[in-house]
Amino acid sequence: MSDVTEGDQDQPHDDRDDDREDSAPKKRPVTSKPLFWIILVAVVAAIVVGSVLYWLHARQFESTDDAFVDAHIVRIAPQVAGTLVQVADVDNRHVEAGRLLAVIEPSGPEAQLSEAKAGVAQAAAQVEQARAQVASAQANAAQAAAAARVPLAAADKAQQDLARYQALLRLDPTAVAGQQLDAARAQARSTAADAAAAQRQVTSALAQVTVARRQIGAQQAVVDAKRAQVKQANVTLGNLRLAAPVSGQVVNRSVNLGSYVGPGTQLMAIVPDRMWITANFKETQLQRMRPGQPVNIEVDAFPGVEFHGHVDSIQRGAGQAFALLPPQNATGNYVKVVQRVPVRIEFDVKNGPDPRRYAIGPGMSVVPTVKVR
Protein backbone atom coordinates (compact mmCIF):
# COMPACT_ATOMS: atom_id res chain seq x y z
CA MET A 1 0.00 0.00 0.00
CA SER A 2 2.77 2.29 0.64
CA ASP A 3 3.96 1.82 -2.91
CA VAL A 4 0.62 2.74 -4.41
CA THR A 5 0.34 5.80 -2.31
CA GLU A 6 3.70 6.98 -3.38
CA GLY A 7 2.75 6.40 -7.03
CA ASP A 8 -0.48 8.26 -6.63
CA GLN A 9 1.34 11.13 -5.08
CA ASP A 10 3.86 11.33 -8.03
CA GLN A 11 1.16 11.58 -10.74
CA PRO A 12 -0.20 15.06 -9.85
CA HIS A 13 3.39 16.38 -9.79
CA ASP A 14 3.99 15.49 -13.48
CA ASP A 15 0.81 17.25 -14.61
CA ARG A 16 1.90 20.48 -13.06
CA ASP A 17 5.22 20.40 -15.01
CA ASP A 18 3.40 19.95 -18.29
CA ASP A 19 1.18 22.90 -17.54
CA ARG A 20 4.20 25.11 -16.95
CA GLU A 21 5.75 24.12 -20.31
CA ASP A 22 2.53 24.89 -22.18
CA SER A 23 2.10 28.22 -20.46
CA ALA A 24 5.80 29.42 -21.29
CA PRO A 25 5.93 32.10 -24.16
CA LYS A 26 7.48 31.06 -27.56
CA LYS A 27 10.61 32.99 -28.95
CA ARG A 28 9.98 35.32 -31.98
CA PRO A 29 12.24 34.93 -35.09
CA VAL A 30 14.95 37.60 -35.69
CA THR A 31 13.50 38.58 -39.06
CA SER A 32 10.29 39.65 -37.36
CA LYS A 33 12.05 42.28 -35.29
CA PRO A 34 12.13 45.86 -36.74
CA LEU A 35 15.67 46.41 -35.46
CA PHE A 36 16.97 43.65 -37.74
CA TRP A 37 15.54 45.30 -40.82
CA ILE A 38 16.80 48.70 -39.76
CA ILE A 39 20.35 47.33 -39.36
CA LEU A 40 20.11 45.39 -42.64
CA VAL A 41 18.93 48.44 -44.58
CA ALA A 42 21.68 50.55 -43.01
CA VAL A 43 24.36 47.98 -43.93
CA VAL A 44 23.10 47.65 -47.52
CA ALA A 45 22.88 51.42 -47.86
CA ALA A 46 26.44 51.78 -46.50
CA ILE A 47 27.69 49.17 -48.98
CA VAL A 48 25.95 50.89 -51.89
CA VAL A 49 27.19 54.35 -50.88
CA GLY A 50 30.70 53.02 -50.32
CA SER A 51 30.70 51.29 -53.70
CA VAL A 52 29.49 54.45 -55.46
CA LEU A 53 32.08 56.57 -53.67
CA TYR A 54 34.80 54.05 -54.50
CA TRP A 55 33.72 54.01 -58.14
CA LEU A 56 33.63 57.80 -58.29
CA HIS A 57 37.11 57.88 -56.78
CA ALA A 58 38.58 55.03 -58.84
CA ARG A 59 37.33 56.45 -62.15
CA GLN A 60 39.67 59.40 -61.63
CA PHE A 61 42.78 57.23 -62.02
CA GLU A 62 44.34 54.92 -64.57
CA SER A 63 47.00 52.45 -63.46
CA THR A 64 49.07 49.59 -64.88
CA ASP A 65 51.65 47.14 -63.64
CA ASP A 66 53.23 46.86 -67.12
CA ALA A 67 55.68 49.69 -66.40
CA PHE A 68 59.44 49.87 -65.96
CA VAL A 69 62.18 52.35 -65.17
CA ASP A 70 63.91 53.49 -68.37
CA ALA A 71 67.00 55.54 -69.30
CA HIS A 72 69.42 56.16 -72.17
CA ILE A 73 72.27 53.89 -71.09
CA VAL A 74 75.64 55.24 -72.28
CA ARG A 75 78.11 52.53 -73.36
CA ILE A 76 81.80 53.45 -73.22
CA ALA A 77 83.88 52.11 -76.14
CA PRO A 78 87.24 53.23 -77.61
CA GLN A 79 87.80 54.41 -81.18
CA VAL A 80 91.38 53.14 -81.38
CA ALA A 81 93.02 49.84 -80.52
CA GLY A 82 95.54 49.41 -77.73
CA THR A 83 96.33 48.16 -74.25
CA LEU A 84 94.68 49.68 -71.21
CA VAL A 85 97.27 51.22 -68.90
CA GLN A 86 94.74 52.80 -66.54
CA VAL A 87 91.21 51.82 -65.52
CA ALA A 88 89.31 53.75 -62.85
CA ASP A 89 87.96 51.69 -59.94
CA VAL A 90 84.43 53.05 -60.11
CA ASP A 91 82.30 49.91 -60.30
CA ASN A 92 78.70 50.73 -59.26
CA ARG A 93 79.79 54.22 -58.23
CA HIS A 94 78.52 57.61 -59.28
CA VAL A 95 80.82 59.69 -61.52
CA GLU A 96 80.51 63.22 -62.82
CA ALA A 97 80.72 64.14 -66.49
CA GLY A 98 84.37 64.43 -67.59
CA ARG A 99 85.72 61.92 -65.05
CA LEU A 100 88.62 59.90 -66.51
CA LEU A 101 87.58 56.25 -66.81
CA ALA A 102 90.35 54.55 -68.81
CA VAL A 103 93.60 55.29 -70.67
CA ILE A 104 94.98 53.38 -73.66
CA GLU A 105 98.75 53.07 -74.05
CA PRO A 106 99.98 56.12 -76.07
CA SER A 107 102.72 55.05 -78.49
CA GLY A 108 102.08 55.66 -82.18
CA PRO A 109 99.73 58.65 -81.80
CA GLU A 110 102.33 60.70 -79.93
CA ALA A 111 104.86 60.15 -82.71
CA GLN A 112 102.25 61.11 -85.29
CA LEU A 113 101.53 64.30 -83.38
CA SER A 114 105.21 65.23 -83.25
CA GLU A 115 105.59 64.54 -86.97
CA ALA A 116 102.54 66.66 -87.76
CA LYS A 117 103.85 69.56 -85.69
CA ALA A 118 107.20 69.38 -87.49
CA GLY A 119 105.35 69.43 -90.81
CA VAL A 120 103.52 72.59 -89.74
CA ALA A 121 106.82 74.30 -88.88
CA GLN A 122 108.35 73.30 -92.21
CA ALA A 123 105.34 74.53 -94.17
CA ALA A 124 105.37 77.83 -92.27
CA ALA A 125 109.03 78.30 -93.22
CA GLN A 126 108.17 77.71 -96.86
CA VAL A 127 105.44 80.35 -96.60
CA GLU A 128 107.98 82.87 -95.31
CA GLN A 129 110.30 81.93 -98.16
CA ALA A 130 107.52 82.47 -100.67
CA ARG A 131 106.82 85.88 -99.17
CA ALA A 132 110.50 86.78 -99.54
CA GLN A 133 110.33 85.70 -103.18
CA VAL A 134 107.37 88.03 -103.66
CA ALA A 135 109.38 90.92 -102.25
CA SER A 136 112.30 90.07 -104.53
CA ALA A 137 110.03 89.81 -107.57
CA GLN A 138 108.49 93.18 -106.76
CA ALA A 139 111.95 94.73 -106.51
CA ASN A 140 112.92 93.23 -109.86
CA ALA A 141 109.73 94.56 -111.40
CA ALA A 142 110.45 98.05 -110.05
CA GLN A 143 114.02 97.89 -111.39
CA ALA A 144 112.81 96.73 -114.80
CA ALA A 145 110.29 99.56 -114.91
CA ALA A 146 113.00 102.11 -114.07
CA ALA A 147 115.35 100.66 -116.68
CA ALA A 148 112.60 100.81 -119.30
CA ARG A 149 112.18 104.56 -118.96
CA VAL A 150 115.41 105.37 -120.94
CA PRO A 151 114.57 103.24 -124.02
CA LEU A 152 111.03 104.53 -123.98
CA ALA A 153 112.24 108.14 -123.87
CA ALA A 154 114.77 107.51 -126.65
CA ALA A 155 112.10 105.88 -128.78
CA ASP A 156 109.78 108.84 -128.26
CA LYS A 157 112.56 111.31 -129.25
CA ALA A 158 113.52 109.31 -132.33
CA GLN A 159 109.88 109.11 -133.40
CA GLN A 160 109.47 112.86 -132.95
CA ASP A 161 112.66 113.58 -134.98
CA LEU A 162 111.44 111.33 -137.80
CA ALA A 163 108.09 113.12 -137.78
CA ARG A 164 109.79 116.53 -138.11
CA TYR A 165 111.96 115.37 -141.02
CA GLN A 166 108.95 113.98 -142.80
CA ALA A 167 107.05 117.24 -142.26
CA LEU A 168 109.95 119.30 -143.71
CA LEU A 169 110.19 116.91 -146.64
CA ARG A 170 106.54 117.50 -147.49
CA LEU A 171 107.06 121.30 -147.36
CA ASP A 172 110.34 121.38 -149.25
CA PRO A 173 111.81 118.27 -150.86
CA THR A 174 115.25 119.84 -150.82
CA ALA A 175 115.16 120.84 -147.13
CA VAL A 176 116.12 117.36 -145.87
CA ALA A 177 118.80 115.16 -147.30
CA GLY A 178 117.92 111.56 -147.99
CA GLN A 179 120.76 110.38 -145.80
CA GLN A 180 119.38 112.29 -142.81
CA LEU A 181 115.91 110.90 -143.39
CA ASP A 182 117.22 107.30 -143.55
CA ALA A 183 119.27 107.83 -140.40
CA ALA A 184 116.21 109.16 -138.57
CA ARG A 185 114.14 106.20 -139.67
CA ALA A 186 116.82 103.72 -138.54
CA GLN A 187 117.16 105.50 -135.21
CA ALA A 188 113.37 105.35 -134.69
CA ARG A 189 113.24 101.63 -135.46
CA SER A 190 116.22 100.89 -133.17
CA THR A 191 114.87 102.84 -130.20
CA ALA A 192 111.41 101.34 -130.68
CA ALA A 193 112.91 97.85 -130.52
CA ASP A 194 114.81 98.75 -127.37
CA ALA A 195 111.62 100.15 -125.80
CA ALA A 196 109.66 97.01 -126.66
CA ALA A 197 112.37 94.82 -125.14
CA ALA A 198 112.33 96.93 -121.97
CA GLN A 199 108.54 96.69 -121.80
CA ARG A 200 108.71 92.92 -122.09
CA GLN A 201 111.17 92.82 -119.21
CA VAL A 202 108.74 94.84 -117.09
CA THR A 203 105.88 92.50 -117.99
CA SER A 204 108.04 89.46 -117.14
CA ALA A 205 108.98 90.96 -113.78
CA LEU A 206 105.31 91.62 -112.96
CA ALA A 207 104.47 88.02 -113.91
CA GLN A 208 107.14 86.83 -111.50
CA VAL A 209 105.44 88.83 -108.77
CA THR A 210 102.12 87.11 -109.53
CA VAL A 211 103.77 83.70 -109.51
CA ALA A 212 105.43 84.44 -106.17
CA ARG A 213 102.13 85.54 -104.67
CA ARG A 214 100.43 82.37 -105.85
CA GLN A 215 103.27 80.41 -104.33
CA ILE A 216 102.38 82.00 -100.98
CA GLY A 217 98.80 80.75 -101.36
CA ALA A 218 100.02 77.25 -102.20
CA GLN A 219 102.36 77.16 -99.23
CA GLN A 220 99.62 78.48 -96.97
CA ALA A 221 97.40 75.62 -98.12
CA VAL A 222 100.19 73.24 -97.15
CA VAL A 223 100.32 74.87 -93.71
CA ASP A 224 96.56 74.41 -93.31
CA ALA A 225 96.86 70.76 -94.30
CA LYS A 226 99.65 70.22 -91.78
CA ARG A 227 97.63 71.91 -89.08
CA ALA A 228 94.71 69.62 -89.92
CA GLN A 229 97.07 66.69 -89.43
CA VAL A 230 98.01 68.11 -86.04
CA LYS A 231 94.34 68.36 -85.09
CA GLN A 232 93.74 64.80 -86.24
CA ALA A 233 96.74 63.62 -84.23
CA ASN A 234 95.40 65.48 -81.19
CA VAL A 235 92.00 63.84 -81.71
CA THR A 236 93.64 60.43 -81.97
CA LEU A 237 95.69 61.15 -78.86
CA GLY A 238 92.54 62.36 -77.09
CA ASN A 239 90.75 59.15 -78.04
CA LEU A 240 93.27 57.32 -75.89
CA ARG A 241 91.73 58.94 -72.81
CA LEU A 242 88.15 57.79 -72.23
CA ALA A 243 86.11 60.11 -70.02
CA ALA A 244 82.53 59.96 -68.79
CA PRO A 245 80.31 61.88 -71.25
CA VAL A 246 77.45 62.20 -68.72
CA SER A 247 76.98 62.03 -64.98
CA GLY A 248 75.70 58.71 -63.68
CA GLN A 249 76.54 55.36 -62.15
CA VAL A 250 79.17 53.12 -63.76
CA VAL A 251 77.89 49.57 -64.31
CA ASN A 252 78.82 46.41 -66.23
CA ARG A 253 82.60 46.98 -66.38
CA SER A 254 84.10 44.19 -68.48
CA VAL A 255 87.83 45.10 -68.72
CA ASN A 256 90.78 45.35 -66.39
CA LEU A 257 94.27 46.85 -66.39
CA GLY A 258 96.29 45.39 -69.27
CA SER A 259 93.30 44.32 -71.35
CA TYR A 260 93.70 44.78 -75.10
CA VAL A 261 90.74 46.56 -76.64
CA GLY A 262 89.76 47.47 -80.16
CA PRO A 263 87.44 50.03 -81.74
CA GLY A 264 83.88 49.42 -80.61
CA THR A 265 84.78 47.15 -77.68
CA GLN A 266 82.43 47.95 -74.80
CA LEU A 267 84.45 48.69 -71.69
CA MET A 268 81.66 49.70 -69.32
CA ALA A 269 78.32 51.46 -69.24
CA ILE A 270 76.91 54.49 -67.43
CA VAL A 271 73.34 54.77 -66.18
CA PRO A 272 72.59 58.52 -66.40
CA ASP A 273 71.09 60.45 -63.51
CA ARG A 274 68.05 61.27 -65.61
CA MET A 275 65.58 58.38 -65.66
CA TRP A 276 61.91 58.09 -66.47
CA ILE A 277 59.09 55.56 -66.51
CA THR A 278 57.90 53.75 -69.62
CA ALA A 279 54.37 52.60 -68.81
CA ASN A 280 52.52 50.41 -71.30
CA PHE A 281 48.86 51.35 -70.80
CA LYS A 282 46.00 49.65 -72.55
CA GLU A 283 44.66 51.63 -75.48
CA THR A 284 41.31 51.80 -73.70
CA GLN A 285 42.93 53.72 -70.82
CA LEU A 286 44.16 56.63 -72.96
CA GLN A 287 40.85 58.41 -73.58
CA ARG A 288 41.39 61.05 -70.88
CA MET A 289 45.15 60.80 -70.50
CA ARG A 290 47.07 64.00 -71.38
CA PRO A 291 50.66 65.25 -71.00
CA GLY A 292 51.19 67.10 -67.74
CA GLN A 293 48.78 65.04 -65.62
CA PRO A 294 50.15 64.11 -62.16
CA VAL A 295 51.28 60.55 -61.48
CA ASN A 296 51.89 58.61 -58.28
CA ILE A 297 54.67 56.05 -58.73
CA GLU A 298 55.22 52.94 -56.64
CA VAL A 299 58.51 51.09 -57.14
CA ASP A 300 58.38 47.38 -56.30
CA ALA A 301 61.86 47.53 -54.77
CA PHE A 302 60.84 50.26 -52.31
CA PRO A 303 57.32 49.59 -51.03
CA GLY A 304 55.89 52.38 -48.97
CA VAL A 305 57.88 55.11 -50.77
CA GLU A 306 55.58 57.16 -52.99
CA PHE A 307 57.36 58.91 -55.84
CA HIS A 308 55.71 61.65 -57.84
CA GLY A 309 55.84 62.46 -61.54
CA HIS A 310 53.85 63.66 -64.51
CA VAL A 311 52.92 62.39 -67.95
CA ASP A 312 55.57 63.63 -70.38
CA SER A 313 54.36 62.19 -73.69
CA ILE A 314 52.23 59.47 -75.25
CA GLN A 315 53.59 57.45 -78.15
CA ARG A 316 51.56 57.60 -81.34
CA GLY A 317 51.28 53.94 -82.08
CA ALA A 318 51.02 50.67 -80.23
CA GLY A 319 54.12 48.71 -79.37
CA GLN A 320 53.35 45.98 -81.88
CA ALA A 321 53.62 48.46 -84.77
CA PHE A 322 57.35 48.85 -84.07
CA ALA A 323 58.15 45.19 -83.63
CA LEU A 324 60.77 43.51 -85.78
CA LEU A 325 58.07 41.40 -87.39
CA PRO A 326 54.77 43.34 -87.25
CA PRO A 327 51.67 41.13 -87.18
CA GLN A 328 49.84 40.53 -90.45
CA ASN A 329 46.19 40.56 -89.43
CA ALA A 330 44.98 40.35 -93.03
CA THR A 331 45.78 36.64 -93.18
CA GLY A 332 44.06 33.84 -91.26
CA ASN A 333 41.59 34.21 -88.43
CA TYR A 334 41.66 37.49 -86.53
CA VAL A 335 41.27 37.71 -82.76
CA LYS A 336 41.06 41.22 -81.36
CA VAL A 337 43.51 41.89 -78.53
CA VAL A 338 43.70 45.11 -76.56
CA GLN A 339 47.00 46.73 -77.51
CA ARG A 340 49.51 48.46 -75.25
CA VAL A 341 50.75 52.00 -75.89
CA PRO A 342 53.99 53.27 -74.26
CA VAL A 343 53.56 56.40 -72.12
CA ARG A 344 56.61 58.29 -70.88
CA ILE A 345 56.40 59.53 -67.27
CA GLU A 346 58.98 61.91 -65.82
CA PHE A 347 59.91 62.01 -62.13
CA ASP A 348 59.12 65.21 -60.20
CA VAL A 349 62.07 65.62 -57.87
CA LYS A 350 60.78 68.84 -56.30
CA ASN A 351 57.41 67.37 -55.31
CA GLY A 352 58.57 64.07 -53.89
CA PRO A 353 61.48 61.74 -53.10
CA ASP A 354 64.51 61.98 -55.34
CA PRO A 355 64.91 58.67 -57.23
CA ARG A 356 68.65 59.31 -57.51
CA ARG A 357 68.96 58.67 -53.78
CA TYR A 358 67.56 55.18 -54.18
CA ALA A 359 68.97 52.12 -55.94
CA ILE A 360 66.63 52.54 -58.88
CA GLY A 361 67.76 51.64 -62.38
CA PRO A 362 66.50 50.71 -65.84
CA GLY A 363 64.32 47.63 -66.04
CA MET A 364 62.95 47.79 -62.49
CA SER A 365 59.21 47.27 -62.14
CA VAL A 366 56.93 50.12 -61.06
CA VAL A 367 53.19 50.77 -60.80
CA PRO A 368 52.21 54.27 -61.96
CA THR A 369 48.79 55.72 -61.24
CA VAL A 370 47.75 58.66 -63.44
CA LYS A 371 45.05 61.10 -62.28
CA VAL A 372 43.00 61.62 -65.43
CA ARG A 373 40.01 63.49 -63.96
Coordinates of N, CA, C and O in Angstrom, one line a residue, residues 75-78 80 82-91 101-104 242 250-269:
R75 N 77.1 53.6 -73.3 CA 78.1 52.5 -73.4 C 79.4 53.1 -73.8 O 79.5 53.8 -74.8
I76 N 80.5 52.9 -73.0 CA 81.8 53.4 -73.2 C 82.6 52.5 -74.1 O 82.8 51.3 -73.7
A77 N 83.1 52.9 -75.2 CA 83.9 52.1 -76.1 C 84.9 53.0 -76.8 O 84.7 54.1 -77.1
P78 N 86.2 52.4 -77.0 CA 87.2 53.2 -77.6 C 87.1 53.3 -79.1 O 86.4 52.5 -79.7
V80 N 90.1 53.6 -80.9 CA 91.4 53.1 -81.4 C 91.7 51.9 -80.6 O 91.1 51.6 -79.5
G82 N 94.4 49.3 -78.6 CA 95.5 49.4 -77.7 C 95.3 48.7 -76.4 O 94.3 48.0 -76.2
T83 N 96.3 48.8 -75.6 CA 96.3 48.2 -74.3 C 96.0 49.2 -73.2 O 96.5 50.3 -73.2
L84 N 95.1 48.8 -72.3 CA 94.7 49.7 -71.2 C 95.8 49.8 -70.2 O 96.2 48.8 -69.6
V85 N 96.3 51.0 -69.9 CA 97.3 51.2 -68.9 C 96.7 51.9 -67.6 O 97.4 52.0 -66.6
Q86 N 95.4 52.2 -67.7 CA 94.7 52.8 -66.5 C 93.2 52.6 -66.7 O 92.6 52.8 -67.7
V87 N 92.7 52.0 -65.6 CA 91.2 51.8 -65.5 C 90.7 52.3 -64.1 O 91.3 51.8 -63.1
A88 N 89.8 53.2 -64.1 CA 89.3 53.8 -62.8 C 88.5 52.7 -62.1 O 87.7 52.0 -62.7
D89 N 88.7 52.6 -60.8 CA 88.0 51.7 -59.9 C 86.7 52.4 -59.5 O 86.5 52.9 -58.4
V90 N 85.7 52.4 -60.4 CA 84.4 53.0 -60.1 C 83.2 52.1 -60.3 O 82.2 52.6 -60.7
D91 N 83.4 50.8 -60.1 CA 82.3 49.9 -60.3 C 81.1 50.3 -59.4 O 81.3 50.4 -58.2
L101 N 88.0 57.6 -67.1 CA 87.6 56.2 -66.8 C 88.7 55.2 -67.2 O 88.9 54.2 -66.5
A102 N 89.3 55.5 -68.3 CA 90.4 54.6 -68.8 C 91.3 55.3 -69.7 O 91.0 56.3 -70.3
V103 N 92.5 54.7 -69.8 CA 93.6 55.3 -70.7 C 94.2 54.2 -71.5 O 94.6 53.1 -70.9
I104 N 94.3 54.3 -72.8 CA 95.0 53.4 -73.7 C 96.4 53.8 -73.8 O 96.8 55.0 -73.9
L242 N 89.6 58.0 -72.2 CA 88.2 57.8 -72.2 C 87.6 58.4 -71.0 O 87.9 58.0 -69.8
V250 N 78.4 54.0 -62.9 CA 79.2 53.1 -63.8 C 78.7 51.7 -63.5 O 78.7 51.3 -62.3
V251 N 78.3 50.9 -64.5 CA 77.9 49.6 -64.3 C 78.5 48.7 -65.4 O 79.0 49.2 -66.4
N252 N 78.5 47.4 -65.2 CA 78.8 46.4 -66.2 C 80.2 46.6 -66.8 O 80.4 46.6 -68.0
R253 N 81.2 46.9 -65.9 CA 82.6 47.0 -66.4 C 83.1 45.6 -66.8 O 83.0 44.7 -66.0
S254 N 83.7 45.5 -67.9 CA 84.1 44.2 -68.5 C 85.6 44.1 -68.8 O 86.0 43.1 -69.4
V255 N 86.4 45.1 -68.4 CA 87.8 45.1 -68.7 C 88.6 45.4 -67.4 O 88.1 45.9 -66.5
N256 N 89.9 45.1 -67.5 CA 90.8 45.4 -66.4 C 92.1 46.0 -66.9 O 92.3 46.1 -68.1
L257 N 93.0 46.3 -66.0 CA 94.3 46.8 -66.4 C 95.0 45.8 -67.2 O 95.2 44.7 -66.9
G258 N 95.5 46.3 -68.4 CA 96.3 45.4 -69.3 C 95.5 44.7 -70.4 O 96.0 44.1 -71.2
S259 N 94.2 44.9 -70.3 CA 93.3 44.3 -71.3 C 93.6 45.0 -72.7 O 93.7 46.2 -72.7
Y260 N 93.6 44.2 -73.7 CA 93.7 44.8 -75.1 C 92.3 45.0 -75.7 O 91.5 44.1 -75.7
V261 N 92.1 46.2 -76.1 CA 90.7 46.6 -76.6 C 90.9 47.1 -78.1 O 91.9 47.5 -78.5
G262 N 89.8 47.0 -78.8 CA 89.8 47.5 -80.2 C 88.6 48.4 -80.3 O 87.8 48.6 -79.4
P263 N 88.5 49.1 -81.5 CA 87.4 50.0 -81.7 C 86.1 49.4 -81.6 O 85.8 48.3 -82.2
G264 N 85.2 50.0 -80.8 CA 83.9 49.4 -80.6 C 83.8 48.4 -79.5 O 82.6 48.0 -79.1
T265 N 84.9 48.1 -78.8 CA 84.8 47.2 -77.7 C 84.2 47.9 -76.5 O 84.7 48.9 -76.0
Q266 N 83.1 47.3 -75.9 CA 82.4 48.0 -74.8 C 83.2 47.7 -73.5 O 83.5 46.6 -73.1
L267 N 83.7 48.8 -72.9 CA 84.4 48.7 -71.7 C 83.6 48.7 -70.5 O 83.8 47.9 -69.5
M268 N 82.6 49.6 -70.4 CA 81.7 49.7 -69.3 C 80.5 50.5 -69.8 O 80.4 50.9 -70.9
A269 N 79.5 50.7 -68.9 CA 78.3 51.5 -69.2 C 78.0 52.4 -68.1 O 78.5 52.2 -67.0

